[in-house]
Short mmCIF file of C-alpha atoms in Angstrom, two decimals:
data_model
loop_
_atom_site.label_atom_id
_atom_site.label_comp_id
_atom_site.label_asym_id
_atom_site.label_seq_id
_atom_site.Cartn_x
_atom_site.Cartn_y
_atom_site.Cartn_z
CA MET A 1 27.67 102.34 163.70
CA LEU A 2 29.80 99.60 163.01
CA ASP A 3 33.01 99.27 164.36
CA GLN A 4 34.13 96.24 161.70
CA ASN A 5 37.18 97.95 159.50
CA ILE A 6 35.58 99.27 156.12
CA ARG A 7 37.66 100.14 153.38
CA LEU A 8 37.18 101.22 150.19
CA ARG A 9 38.43 98.58 147.15
CA ALA A 10 38.66 97.95 143.14
CA VAL A 11 36.24 96.35 141.66
CA GLU A 12 37.16 92.82 141.34
CA PRO A 13 35.16 90.47 139.03
CA GLU A 14 33.75 88.58 141.58
CA ASP A 15 31.72 91.29 142.29
CA ILE A 16 29.22 90.55 139.46
CA ASN A 17 26.81 89.97 141.68
CA THR A 18 26.78 92.50 143.89
CA LEU A 19 26.73 94.87 140.78
CA TYR A 20 23.97 92.74 139.01
CA GLU A 21 22.31 93.49 142.40
CA LEU A 22 22.66 97.01 142.47
CA GLU A 23 21.92 98.19 139.49
CA ASN A 24 18.60 96.76 138.65
CA LYS A 25 16.98 97.52 141.87
CA MET A 26 14.24 100.10 139.60
CA GLU A 27 13.90 101.89 143.33
CA LEU A 28 17.96 103.26 143.11
CA TRP A 29 17.75 104.38 139.09
CA VAL A 30 16.04 107.32 139.88
CA ALA A 31 19.63 108.69 141.22
CA SER A 32 21.18 106.68 138.60
CA GLU A 33 19.88 107.83 135.78
CA THR A 34 19.29 104.68 134.42
CA LEU A 35 16.15 103.73 132.50
CA VAL A 36 16.86 99.75 131.54
CA PRO A 37 18.82 96.72 133.19
CA PHE A 38 21.91 95.78 133.26
CA SER A 39 22.21 92.43 131.98
CA ARG A 40 25.03 89.97 133.97
CA PHE A 41 27.02 89.79 129.78
CA GLN A 42 27.07 94.09 129.73
CA LEU A 43 28.32 94.41 133.44
CA LYS A 44 31.03 91.81 133.26
CA GLN A 45 32.39 93.39 129.77
CA TYR A 46 32.16 96.99 132.63
CA ILE A 47 33.74 95.40 135.00
CA ALA A 48 36.83 93.47 131.91
CA SER A 49 36.88 97.14 130.61
CA MET A 50 38.42 98.30 134.31
CA ASN A 51 41.19 99.89 134.70
CA ASN A 52 40.06 102.20 137.48
CA ASP A 53 42.26 105.38 136.02
CA ILE A 54 39.91 108.42 136.54
CA TYR A 55 41.84 110.74 134.08
CA GLU A 56 41.31 108.49 131.13
CA ASN A 57 37.77 106.82 132.10
CA LYS A 58 36.63 110.00 134.14
CA GLU A 59 34.55 108.01 136.52
CA LEU A 60 35.91 105.50 139.50
CA ARG A 61 33.59 103.05 141.12
CA LEU A 62 35.02 101.32 143.76
CA ILE A 63 33.74 98.71 146.05
CA VAL A 64 32.77 99.56 149.80
CA GLU A 65 34.00 96.45 152.31
CA ILE A 66 33.58 96.09 155.78
CA ASP A 67 34.78 93.56 158.37
CA HIS A 68 31.24 91.13 158.92
CA ASN A 69 31.10 88.01 160.94
CA ASP A 70 34.33 87.24 160.25
CA GLN A 71 34.59 87.64 156.85
CA LYS A 72 34.36 90.40 154.05
CA ALA A 73 31.57 91.67 152.57
CA VAL A 74 30.54 93.91 150.16
CA ALA A 75 28.14 96.78 151.53
CA GLY A 76 27.86 99.01 148.99
CA ILE A 77 29.39 100.99 145.87
CA ILE A 78 30.85 104.44 145.64
CA ASP A 79 31.29 106.47 142.51
CA LEU A 80 33.70 109.16 141.60
CA PHE A 81 32.17 110.52 137.85
CA ASP A 82 31.70 113.36 135.35
CA PHE A 83 35.46 114.06 136.56
CA ASP A 84 36.80 117.15 134.67
CA PRO A 85 40.64 117.10 135.12
CA PHE A 86 41.19 120.75 134.21
CA HIS A 87 38.64 122.72 136.90
CA ASN A 88 39.08 118.91 139.10
CA ARG A 89 36.33 118.34 140.05
CA ALA A 90 33.74 115.40 140.29
CA GLY A 91 30.38 114.03 140.70
CA VAL A 92 29.97 111.86 143.85
CA GLY A 93 27.26 108.49 144.09
CA ILE A 94 27.37 106.13 146.82
CA ILE A 95 24.43 103.02 147.48
CA VAL A 96 24.48 100.36 150.56
CA ASN A 97 23.15 97.77 150.84
CA LYS A 98 20.01 97.52 152.78
CA LYS A 99 21.40 95.60 155.27
CA PHE A 100 24.02 98.06 155.48
CA GLN A 101 21.98 101.33 155.81
CA ASN A 102 21.60 103.48 158.79
CA ARG A 103 25.18 101.67 160.67
CA GLY A 104 27.81 104.64 160.06
CA VAL A 105 28.73 102.66 157.07
CA ALA A 106 27.77 105.38 153.80
CA SER A 107 28.88 108.10 156.07
CA LYS A 108 32.66 106.01 157.00
CA ALA A 109 32.30 105.52 153.25
CA LEU A 110 31.92 108.60 151.90
CA GLU A 111 34.72 110.36 154.82
CA LEU A 112 37.54 107.92 152.71
CA LEU A 113 36.80 109.29 149.43
CA ILE A 114 36.66 112.20 150.41
CA LYS A 115 40.64 112.36 151.90
CA TYR A 116 40.98 109.79 149.00
CA SER A 117 39.87 111.96 146.08
CA PHE A 118 41.38 115.96 148.29
CA GLN A 119 45.22 113.92 148.90
CA HIS A 120 45.29 111.84 147.46
CA LEU A 121 43.65 112.52 143.37
CA GLY A 122 44.25 116.54 144.06
CA ILE A 123 40.62 116.95 143.25
CA HIS A 124 39.41 120.84 143.98
CA GLN A 125 35.60 120.08 144.72
CA LEU A 126 33.30 117.56 145.28
CA TYR A 127 29.42 117.26 143.86
CA CYS A 128 26.40 115.84 144.09
CA SER A 129 23.36 115.95 143.30
CA VAL A 130 19.88 114.44 145.86
CA ILE A 131 16.52 114.55 145.65
CA THR A 132 14.77 116.69 148.65
CA SER A 133 13.02 113.21 149.70
CA ASN A 134 16.16 111.53 150.46
CA LYS A 135 16.36 112.55 153.74
CA ALA A 136 19.06 109.85 154.98
CA SER A 137 21.41 110.95 151.68
CA VAL A 138 20.68 115.16 152.35
CA LYS A 139 22.28 114.44 156.43
CA LEU A 140 24.63 112.36 155.09
CA PHE A 141 26.46 114.90 152.61
CA GLU A 142 25.60 117.32 154.91
CA ASN A 143 27.05 115.66 158.07
CA LYS A 144 30.35 115.44 156.01
CA GLY A 145 30.68 119.25 155.00
CA PHE A 146 28.98 119.70 151.64
CA THR A 147 27.21 122.73 150.94
CA LEU A 148 23.48 123.08 149.46
CA MET A 149 24.09 125.34 146.31
CA GLY A 150 20.73 125.70 145.37
CA THR A 151 17.67 123.43 144.01
CA ARG A 152 16.26 122.15 141.06
CA LYS A 153 11.99 122.53 141.02
CA GLU A 154 10.75 118.80 139.44
CA TRP A 155 14.34 117.67 138.05
CA ARG A 156 13.19 114.10 138.88
CA LYS A 157 10.83 112.20 137.78
CA VAL A 158 9.78 109.77 141.15
CA ALA A 159 6.91 107.34 139.75
CA ASN A 160 4.26 109.35 137.75
CA LYS A 161 5.94 112.60 139.32
CA TYR A 162 8.85 115.44 139.84
CA GLU A 163 10.38 115.79 142.86
CA ASP A 164 12.90 118.75 143.71
CA GLU A 165 16.96 118.40 143.73
CA PHE A 166 19.33 119.46 145.80
CA MET A 167 22.46 120.11 144.66
CA TYR A 168 25.44 120.24 146.69
CA GLN A 169 29.07 120.66 146.90
CA LEU A 170 32.63 120.57 149.00
CA ILE A 171 35.27 122.50 148.16
CA ASN A 172 39.19 120.83 149.29
CA ASN A 173 39.94 124.20 151.01
CA GLN A 174 44.07 122.56 151.89
#
């Protein structure tokens, strides 16, 4: 577990290289449903158009930043997506850079996002989908109190085969 300070912050123009690297990793596309790479130009336009208004955009992308080796480092990205203000629910997605995996970063970032979502945004329910073979994500969401709601059979095409996908949700009972 990292003992460095972990925080969530808005995306900055300087984050273009991080976004470019993460968005273009083909092995991550199965989770994001991406089929083609993003150009730097597209990502620059995306960053420039972001206003961090979840009610307008129906999504909120945040950078997971940590103090590492006496500097600030981008450890990953965490998203609220498919926000529904009527039902007060949103999907959750998280990507952590390989060098920060298995060190508690995802756990702390998800904890911060849950707190922000429930206490500040007034979200009633968070949900996520995880392919069943992604044991680290299954453990992450279950350890944060997400409840398994069901399994979608052969839902995601991974390489040349289909994998099942777990559906999880976390209800704000406060």
